[in-house]
PDB file of C-alpha atoms in Angstrom:
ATOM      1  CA  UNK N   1      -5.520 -43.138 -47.400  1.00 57.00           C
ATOM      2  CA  UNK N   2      -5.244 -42.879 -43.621  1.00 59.00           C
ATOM      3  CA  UNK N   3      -2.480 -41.161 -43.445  1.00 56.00           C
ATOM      4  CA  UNK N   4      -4.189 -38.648 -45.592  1.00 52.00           C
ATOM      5  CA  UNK N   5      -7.250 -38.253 -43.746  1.00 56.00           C
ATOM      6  CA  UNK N   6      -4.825 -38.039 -40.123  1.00 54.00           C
ATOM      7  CA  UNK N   7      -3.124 -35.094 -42.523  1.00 50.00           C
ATOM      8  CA  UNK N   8      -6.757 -33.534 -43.028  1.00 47.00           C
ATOM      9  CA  UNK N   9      -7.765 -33.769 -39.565  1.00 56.00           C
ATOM     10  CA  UNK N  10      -4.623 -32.025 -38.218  1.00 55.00           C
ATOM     11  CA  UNK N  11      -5.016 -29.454 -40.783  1.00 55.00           C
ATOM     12  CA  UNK N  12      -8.695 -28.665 -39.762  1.00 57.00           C
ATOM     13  CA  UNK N  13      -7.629 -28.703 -35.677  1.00 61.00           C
ATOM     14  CA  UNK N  14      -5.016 -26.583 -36.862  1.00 62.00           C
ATOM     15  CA  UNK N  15      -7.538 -24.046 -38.490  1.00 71.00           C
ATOM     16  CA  UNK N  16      -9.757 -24.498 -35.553  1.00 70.00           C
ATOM     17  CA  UNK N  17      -7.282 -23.592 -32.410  1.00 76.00           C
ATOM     18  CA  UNK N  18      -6.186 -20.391 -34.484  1.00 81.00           C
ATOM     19  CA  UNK N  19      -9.762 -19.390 -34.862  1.00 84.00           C
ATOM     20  CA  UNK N  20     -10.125 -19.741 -31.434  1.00 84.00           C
ATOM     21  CA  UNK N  21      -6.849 -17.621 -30.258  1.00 86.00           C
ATOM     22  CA  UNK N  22      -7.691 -14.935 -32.899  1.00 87.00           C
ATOM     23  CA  UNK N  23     -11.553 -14.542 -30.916  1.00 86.00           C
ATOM     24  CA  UNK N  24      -9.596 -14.754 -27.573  1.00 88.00           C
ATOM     25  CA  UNK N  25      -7.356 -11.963 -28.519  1.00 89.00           C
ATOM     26  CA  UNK N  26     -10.347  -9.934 -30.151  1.00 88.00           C
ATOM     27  CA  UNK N  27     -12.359 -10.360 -27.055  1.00 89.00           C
ATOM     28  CA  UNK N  28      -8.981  -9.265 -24.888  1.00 90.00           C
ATOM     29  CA  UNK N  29      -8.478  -6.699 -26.987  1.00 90.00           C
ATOM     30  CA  UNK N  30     -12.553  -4.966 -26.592  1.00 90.00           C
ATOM     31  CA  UNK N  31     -12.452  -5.620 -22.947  1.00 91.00           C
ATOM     32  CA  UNK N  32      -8.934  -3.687 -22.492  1.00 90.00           C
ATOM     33  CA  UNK N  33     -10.422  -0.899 -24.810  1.00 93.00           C
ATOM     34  CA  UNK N  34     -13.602  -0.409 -22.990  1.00 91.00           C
ATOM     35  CA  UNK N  35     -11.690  -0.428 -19.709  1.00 91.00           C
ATOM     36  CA  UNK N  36      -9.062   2.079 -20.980  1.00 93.00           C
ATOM     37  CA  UNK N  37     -12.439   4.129 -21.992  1.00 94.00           C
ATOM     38  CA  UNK N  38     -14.472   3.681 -18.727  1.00 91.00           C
ATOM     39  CA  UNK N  39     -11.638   4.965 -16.971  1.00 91.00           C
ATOM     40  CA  UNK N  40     -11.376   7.991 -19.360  1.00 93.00           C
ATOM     41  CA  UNK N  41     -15.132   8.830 -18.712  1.00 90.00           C
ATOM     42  CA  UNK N  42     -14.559   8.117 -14.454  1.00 90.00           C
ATOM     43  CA  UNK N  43     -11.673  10.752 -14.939  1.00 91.00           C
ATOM     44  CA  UNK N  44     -13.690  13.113 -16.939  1.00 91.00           C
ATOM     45  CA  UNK N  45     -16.546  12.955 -14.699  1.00 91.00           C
ATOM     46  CA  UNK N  46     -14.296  13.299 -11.385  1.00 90.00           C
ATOM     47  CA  UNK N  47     -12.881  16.734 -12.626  1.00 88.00           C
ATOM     48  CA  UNK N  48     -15.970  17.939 -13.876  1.00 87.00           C
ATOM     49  CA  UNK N  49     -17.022  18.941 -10.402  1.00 89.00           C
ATOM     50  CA  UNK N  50     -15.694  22.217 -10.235  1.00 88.00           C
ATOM     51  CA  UNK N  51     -17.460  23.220 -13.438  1.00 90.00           C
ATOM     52  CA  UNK N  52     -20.793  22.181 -12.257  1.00 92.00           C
ATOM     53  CA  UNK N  53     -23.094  25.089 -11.489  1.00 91.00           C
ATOM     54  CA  UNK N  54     -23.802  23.444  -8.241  1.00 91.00           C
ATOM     55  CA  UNK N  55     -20.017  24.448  -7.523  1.00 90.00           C
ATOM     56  CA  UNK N  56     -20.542  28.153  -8.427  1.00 88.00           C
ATOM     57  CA  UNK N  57     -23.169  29.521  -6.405  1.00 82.00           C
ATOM     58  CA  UNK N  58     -24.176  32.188  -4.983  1.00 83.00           C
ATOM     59  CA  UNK N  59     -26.034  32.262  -2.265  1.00 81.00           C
ATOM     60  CA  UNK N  60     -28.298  35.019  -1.383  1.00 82.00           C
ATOM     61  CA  UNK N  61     -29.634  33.186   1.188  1.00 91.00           C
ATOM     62  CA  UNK N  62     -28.288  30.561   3.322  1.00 95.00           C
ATOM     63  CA  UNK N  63     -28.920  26.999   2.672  1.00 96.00           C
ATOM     64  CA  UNK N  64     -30.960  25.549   5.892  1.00 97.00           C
ATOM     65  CA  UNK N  65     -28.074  22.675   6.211  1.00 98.00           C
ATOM     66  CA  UNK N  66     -24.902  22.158   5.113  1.00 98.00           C
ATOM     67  CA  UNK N  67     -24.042  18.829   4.762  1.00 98.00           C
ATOM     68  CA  UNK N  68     -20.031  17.705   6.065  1.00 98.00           C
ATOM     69  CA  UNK N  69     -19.678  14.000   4.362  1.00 98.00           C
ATOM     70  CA  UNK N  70     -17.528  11.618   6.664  1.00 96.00           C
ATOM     71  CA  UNK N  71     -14.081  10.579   6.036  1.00 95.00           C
ATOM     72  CA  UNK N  72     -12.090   8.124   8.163  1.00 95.00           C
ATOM     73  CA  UNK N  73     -11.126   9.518  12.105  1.00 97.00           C
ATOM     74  CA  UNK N  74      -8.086   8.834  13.132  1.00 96.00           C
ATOM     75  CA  UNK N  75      -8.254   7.753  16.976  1.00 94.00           C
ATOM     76  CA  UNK N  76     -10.253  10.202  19.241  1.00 95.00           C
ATOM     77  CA  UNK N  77      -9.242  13.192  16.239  1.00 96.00           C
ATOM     78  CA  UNK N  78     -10.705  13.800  12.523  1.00 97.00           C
ATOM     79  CA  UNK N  79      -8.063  12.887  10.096  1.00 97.00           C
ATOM     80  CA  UNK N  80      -6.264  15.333   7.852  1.00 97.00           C
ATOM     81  CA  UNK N  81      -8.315  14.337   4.748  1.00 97.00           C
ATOM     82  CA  UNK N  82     -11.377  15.236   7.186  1.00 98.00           C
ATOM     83  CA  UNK N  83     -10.247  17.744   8.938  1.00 98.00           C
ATOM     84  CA  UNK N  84      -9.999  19.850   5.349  1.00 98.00           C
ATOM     85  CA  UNK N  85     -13.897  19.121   4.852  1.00 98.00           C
ATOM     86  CA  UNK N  86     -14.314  20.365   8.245  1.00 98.00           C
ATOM     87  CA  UNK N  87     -12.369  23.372   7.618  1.00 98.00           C
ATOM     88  CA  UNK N  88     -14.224  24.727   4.518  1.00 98.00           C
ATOM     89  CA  UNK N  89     -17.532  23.703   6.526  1.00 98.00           C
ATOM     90  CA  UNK N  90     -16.180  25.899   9.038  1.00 98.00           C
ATOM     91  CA  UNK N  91     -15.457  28.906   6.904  1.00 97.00           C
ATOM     92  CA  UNK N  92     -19.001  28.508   4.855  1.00 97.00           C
ATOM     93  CA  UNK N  93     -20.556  28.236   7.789  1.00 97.00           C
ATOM     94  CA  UNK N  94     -19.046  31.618   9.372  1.00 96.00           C
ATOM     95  CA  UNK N  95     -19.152  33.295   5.841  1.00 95.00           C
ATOM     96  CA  UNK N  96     -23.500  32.590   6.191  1.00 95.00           C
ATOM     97  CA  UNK N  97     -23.698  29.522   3.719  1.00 96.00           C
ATOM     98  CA  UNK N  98     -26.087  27.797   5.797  1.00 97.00           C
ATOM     99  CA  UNK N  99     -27.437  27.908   8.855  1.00 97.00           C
ATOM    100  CA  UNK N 100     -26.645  24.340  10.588  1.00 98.00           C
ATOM    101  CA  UNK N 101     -24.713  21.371  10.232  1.00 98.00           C
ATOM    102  CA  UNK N 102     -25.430  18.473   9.437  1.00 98.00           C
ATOM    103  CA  UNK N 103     -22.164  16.141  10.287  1.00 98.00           C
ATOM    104  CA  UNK N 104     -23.043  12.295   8.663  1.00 98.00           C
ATOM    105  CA  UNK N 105     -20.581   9.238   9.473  1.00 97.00           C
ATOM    106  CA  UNK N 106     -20.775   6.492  11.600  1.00 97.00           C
ATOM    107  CA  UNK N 107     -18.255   3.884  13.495  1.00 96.00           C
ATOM    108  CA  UNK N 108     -15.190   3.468  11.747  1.00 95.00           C
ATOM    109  CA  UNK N 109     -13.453   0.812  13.858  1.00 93.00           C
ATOM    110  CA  UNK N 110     -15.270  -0.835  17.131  1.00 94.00           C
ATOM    111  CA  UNK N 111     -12.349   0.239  19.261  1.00 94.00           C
ATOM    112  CA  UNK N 112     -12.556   4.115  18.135  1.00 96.00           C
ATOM    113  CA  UNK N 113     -14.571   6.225  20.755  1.00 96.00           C
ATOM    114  CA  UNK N 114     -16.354   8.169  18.568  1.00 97.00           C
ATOM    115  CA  UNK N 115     -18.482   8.266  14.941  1.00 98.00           C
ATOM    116  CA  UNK N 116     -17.058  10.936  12.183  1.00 98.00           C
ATOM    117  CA  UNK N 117     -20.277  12.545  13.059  1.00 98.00           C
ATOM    118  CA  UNK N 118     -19.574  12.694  16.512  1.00 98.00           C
ATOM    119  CA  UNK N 119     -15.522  13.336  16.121  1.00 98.00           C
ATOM    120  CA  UNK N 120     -16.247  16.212  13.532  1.00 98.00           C
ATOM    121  CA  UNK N 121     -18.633  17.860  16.431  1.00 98.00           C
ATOM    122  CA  UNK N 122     -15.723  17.552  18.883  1.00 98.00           C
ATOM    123  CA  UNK N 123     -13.731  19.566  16.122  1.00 98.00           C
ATOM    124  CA  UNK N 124     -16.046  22.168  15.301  1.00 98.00           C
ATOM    125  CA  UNK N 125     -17.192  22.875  18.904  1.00 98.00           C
ATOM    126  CA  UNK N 126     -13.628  23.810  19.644  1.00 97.00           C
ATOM    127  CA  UNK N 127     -13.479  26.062  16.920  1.00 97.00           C
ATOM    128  CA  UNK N 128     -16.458  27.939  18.192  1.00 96.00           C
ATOM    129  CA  UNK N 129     -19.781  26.310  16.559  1.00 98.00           C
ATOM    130  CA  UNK N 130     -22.088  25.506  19.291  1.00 97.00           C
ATOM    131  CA  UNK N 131     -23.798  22.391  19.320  1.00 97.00           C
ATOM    132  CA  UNK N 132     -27.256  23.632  18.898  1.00 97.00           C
ATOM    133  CA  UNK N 133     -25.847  24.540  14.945  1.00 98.00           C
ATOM    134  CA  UNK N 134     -25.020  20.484  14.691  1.00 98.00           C
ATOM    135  CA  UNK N 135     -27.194  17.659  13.891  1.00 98.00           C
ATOM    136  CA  UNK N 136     -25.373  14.179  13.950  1.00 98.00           C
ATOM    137  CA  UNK N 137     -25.890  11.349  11.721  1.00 98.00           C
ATOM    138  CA  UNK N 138     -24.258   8.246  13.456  1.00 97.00           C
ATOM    139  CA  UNK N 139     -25.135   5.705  11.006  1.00 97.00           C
ATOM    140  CA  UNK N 140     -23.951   5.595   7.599  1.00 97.00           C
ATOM    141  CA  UNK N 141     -20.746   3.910   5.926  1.00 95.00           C
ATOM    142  CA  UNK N 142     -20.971   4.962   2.239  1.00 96.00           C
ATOM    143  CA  UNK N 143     -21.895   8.052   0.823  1.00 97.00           C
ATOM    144  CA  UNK N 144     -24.863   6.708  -0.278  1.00 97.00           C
ATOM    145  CA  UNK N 145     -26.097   6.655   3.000  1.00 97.00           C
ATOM    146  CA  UNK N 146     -24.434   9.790   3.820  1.00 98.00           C
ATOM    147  CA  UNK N 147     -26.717  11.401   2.211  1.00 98.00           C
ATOM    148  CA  UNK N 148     -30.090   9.169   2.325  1.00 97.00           C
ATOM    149  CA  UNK N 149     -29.683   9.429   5.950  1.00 98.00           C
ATOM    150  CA  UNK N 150     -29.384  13.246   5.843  1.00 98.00           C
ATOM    151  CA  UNK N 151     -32.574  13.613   3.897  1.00 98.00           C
ATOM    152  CA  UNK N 152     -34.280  11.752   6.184  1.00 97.00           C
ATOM    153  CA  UNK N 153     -33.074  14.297   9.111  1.00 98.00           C
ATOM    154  CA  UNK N 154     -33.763  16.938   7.038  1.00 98.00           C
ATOM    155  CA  UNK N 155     -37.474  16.003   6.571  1.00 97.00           C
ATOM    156  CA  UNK N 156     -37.439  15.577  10.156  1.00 97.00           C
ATOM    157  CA  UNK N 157     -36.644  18.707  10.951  1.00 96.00           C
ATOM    158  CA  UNK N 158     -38.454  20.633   8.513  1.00 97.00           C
ATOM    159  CA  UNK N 159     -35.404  21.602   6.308  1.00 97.00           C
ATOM    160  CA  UNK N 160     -35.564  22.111   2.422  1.00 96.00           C
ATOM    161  CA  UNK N 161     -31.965  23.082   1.210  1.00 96.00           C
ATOM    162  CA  UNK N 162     -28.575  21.493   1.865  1.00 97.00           C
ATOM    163  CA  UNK N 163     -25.114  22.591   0.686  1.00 98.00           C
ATOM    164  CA  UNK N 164     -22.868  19.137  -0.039  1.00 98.00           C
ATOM    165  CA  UNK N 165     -18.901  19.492   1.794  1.00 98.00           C
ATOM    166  CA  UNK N 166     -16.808  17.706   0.556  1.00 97.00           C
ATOM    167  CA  UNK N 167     -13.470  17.109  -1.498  1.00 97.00           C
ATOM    168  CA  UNK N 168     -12.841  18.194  -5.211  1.00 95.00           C
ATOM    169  CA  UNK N 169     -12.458  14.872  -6.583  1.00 95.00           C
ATOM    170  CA  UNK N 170     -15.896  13.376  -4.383  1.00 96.00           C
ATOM    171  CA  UNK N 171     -17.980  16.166  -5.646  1.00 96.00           C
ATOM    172  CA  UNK N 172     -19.631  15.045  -8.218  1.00 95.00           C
ATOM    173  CA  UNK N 173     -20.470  11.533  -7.329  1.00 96.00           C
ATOM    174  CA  UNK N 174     -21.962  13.259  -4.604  1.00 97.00           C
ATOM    175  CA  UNK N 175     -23.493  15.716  -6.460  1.00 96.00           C
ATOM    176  CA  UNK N 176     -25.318  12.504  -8.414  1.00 96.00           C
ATOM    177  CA  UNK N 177     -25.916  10.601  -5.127  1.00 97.00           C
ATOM    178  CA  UNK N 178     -27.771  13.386  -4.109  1.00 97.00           C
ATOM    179  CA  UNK N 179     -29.954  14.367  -7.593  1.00 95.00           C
ATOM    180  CA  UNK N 180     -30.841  10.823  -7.250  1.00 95.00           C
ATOM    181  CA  UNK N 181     -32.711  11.122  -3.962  1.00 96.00           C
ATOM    182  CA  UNK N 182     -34.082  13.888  -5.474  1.00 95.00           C
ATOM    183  CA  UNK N 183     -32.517  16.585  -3.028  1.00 97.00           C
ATOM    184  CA  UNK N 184     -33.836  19.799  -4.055  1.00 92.00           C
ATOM    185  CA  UNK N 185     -31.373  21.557  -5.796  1.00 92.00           C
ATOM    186  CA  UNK N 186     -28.496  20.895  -3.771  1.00 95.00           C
ATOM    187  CA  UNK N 187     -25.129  23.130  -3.753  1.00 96.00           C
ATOM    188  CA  UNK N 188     -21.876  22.075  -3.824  1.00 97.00           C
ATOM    189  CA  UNK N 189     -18.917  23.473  -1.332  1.00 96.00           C
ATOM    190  CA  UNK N 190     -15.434  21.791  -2.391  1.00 97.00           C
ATOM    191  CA  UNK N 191     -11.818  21.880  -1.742  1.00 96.00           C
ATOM    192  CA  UNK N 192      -8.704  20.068  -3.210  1.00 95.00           C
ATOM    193  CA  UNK N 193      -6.958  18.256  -0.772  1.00 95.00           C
ATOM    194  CA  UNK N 194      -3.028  18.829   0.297  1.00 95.00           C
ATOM    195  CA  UNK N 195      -2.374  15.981   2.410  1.00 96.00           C
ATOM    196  CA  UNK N 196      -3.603  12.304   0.398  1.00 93.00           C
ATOM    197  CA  UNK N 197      -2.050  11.344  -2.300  1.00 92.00           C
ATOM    198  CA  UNK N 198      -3.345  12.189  -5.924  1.00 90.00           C
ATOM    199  CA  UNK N 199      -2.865   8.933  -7.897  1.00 91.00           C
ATOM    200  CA  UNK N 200      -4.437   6.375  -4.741  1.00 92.00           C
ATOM    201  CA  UNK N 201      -7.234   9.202  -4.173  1.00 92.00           C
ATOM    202  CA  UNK N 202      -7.867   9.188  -7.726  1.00 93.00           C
ATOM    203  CA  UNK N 203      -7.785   5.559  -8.346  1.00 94.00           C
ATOM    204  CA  UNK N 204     -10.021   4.536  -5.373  1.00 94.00           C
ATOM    205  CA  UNK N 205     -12.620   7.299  -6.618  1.00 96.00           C
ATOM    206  CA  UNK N 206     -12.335   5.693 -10.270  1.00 95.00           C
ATOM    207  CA  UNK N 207     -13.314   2.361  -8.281  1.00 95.00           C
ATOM    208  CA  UNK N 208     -16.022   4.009  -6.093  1.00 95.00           C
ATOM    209  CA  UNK N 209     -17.945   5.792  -9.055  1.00 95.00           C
ATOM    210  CA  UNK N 210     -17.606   2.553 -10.833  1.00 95.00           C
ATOM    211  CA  UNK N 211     -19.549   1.128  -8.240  1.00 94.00           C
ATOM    212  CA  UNK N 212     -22.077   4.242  -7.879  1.00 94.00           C
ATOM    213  CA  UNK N 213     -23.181   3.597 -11.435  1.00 93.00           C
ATOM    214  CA  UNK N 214     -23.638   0.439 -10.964  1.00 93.00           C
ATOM    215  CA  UNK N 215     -26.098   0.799  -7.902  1.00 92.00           C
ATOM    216  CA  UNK N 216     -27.628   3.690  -9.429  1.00 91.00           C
ATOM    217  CA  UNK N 217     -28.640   1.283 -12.131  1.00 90.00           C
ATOM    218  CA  UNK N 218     -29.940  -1.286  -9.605  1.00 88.00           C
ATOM    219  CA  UNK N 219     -31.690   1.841  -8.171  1.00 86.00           C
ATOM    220  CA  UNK N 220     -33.472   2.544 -11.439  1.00 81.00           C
ATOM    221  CA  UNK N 221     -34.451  -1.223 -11.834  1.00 83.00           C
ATOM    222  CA  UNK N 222     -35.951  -1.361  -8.521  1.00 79.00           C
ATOM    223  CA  UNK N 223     -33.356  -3.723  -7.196  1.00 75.00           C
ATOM    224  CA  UNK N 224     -32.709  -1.053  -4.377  1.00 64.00           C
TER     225      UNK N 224
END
């Protein structure tokens, strides 16, 4: 009779430990699913930028500000990844986008002598753009703040419309970031990139918007 009942038992812990590696691999298998769909919707939103009517404007006006989002310096000099934002900036700004810059990103590194803000003025005011056309934001270190910190110069200074500069693949994270704060109808200016590489861009974007949505959900709880 023991022996049948130690028969039993090992039958039932049997049953049992299966049960539990068939939930394991269920739960395994919904968590790799709704990754492998997150990252389809991150991808889908990143390359929706360029369709976005805030991408295709026209502007019979200019915008009061156009806002140039930092991107790392490298040394005293803008790198290459910023130095295309500062580019197009350059070429809205001649071709009467907006009327004045508005160049947001503070201290990479505490050994580099200047802020993006202040490092994409250097660049711009050697391409011609005086520095009465620039207003610096020194502080921020997300884009986030990029752009909270840009409305709150823009209040300051009595300004109402803002075109966003940025790259292809940021745009429409920063296109959100900005409906958020409630910008008023804010315009998109955007251009691929040529010199960083598509799959680490891409991948560190999928990362960053995962994180956008998830403090855009704190935002709309109130846990700001």
């Amino acid at each position: 009779m023991t022996r049948y009942n130690d028969y039993l038992t090992g039958i039932g812990t049997g049953t049992g430990k299966r049960r539990k590696r068939k939930l394991w691999i269920w739960l395994i298998s919904v968590c790799v699913a709704a990754g492998i769909c997150w990252v389809l919707f991150c991808l889908a939103e990143i390359g929706s930028a360029e369709r976005n009517p805030a991408a295709n404007r026209t502007y019979g006006e200019p915008a009061d500000v156009g806002i140039v989002l930092g991107a790392s310096m490298w040394g005293e000099s803008p790198s290459p990844g910023l130095r295309e934002r500062l580019e197009l900036a350059l070429s809205d700004y001649k071709a009467g986008k907006f009327r004045v810059f508005i160049l947001t990103g503070g201290l990479d590194r505490p050994d580099y002598p200047y802020t993006e803000a202040e490092g994409m003025a250097n660049y711009l005011e050697a391409n011609g753009v005086p520095r009465s056309d620039m207003i610096l934001e020194n502080e921020a270190t997300s884009t986030y703040e990029n752009l909270k910190f840009s409305q709150e110069l823009m209040k300051e200074k009595g300004y109402a419309s803002a075109v966003i500069v940025t790259h292809t693949y940021h745009g429409n994270r920063a296109l959100e970031i900005a409906e958020t704060l409630n910008y008023s109808n804010p315009g998109l200016s955007l251009t691929e990139t040529k010199v960083l590489k598509p799959a680490q861009t891409t991948l560190r974007e999928v990362l960053a918007y995962t994180k956008w949505k998830l403090d855009q959900l704190f935002l709309v709880l109130g846990w700001e």
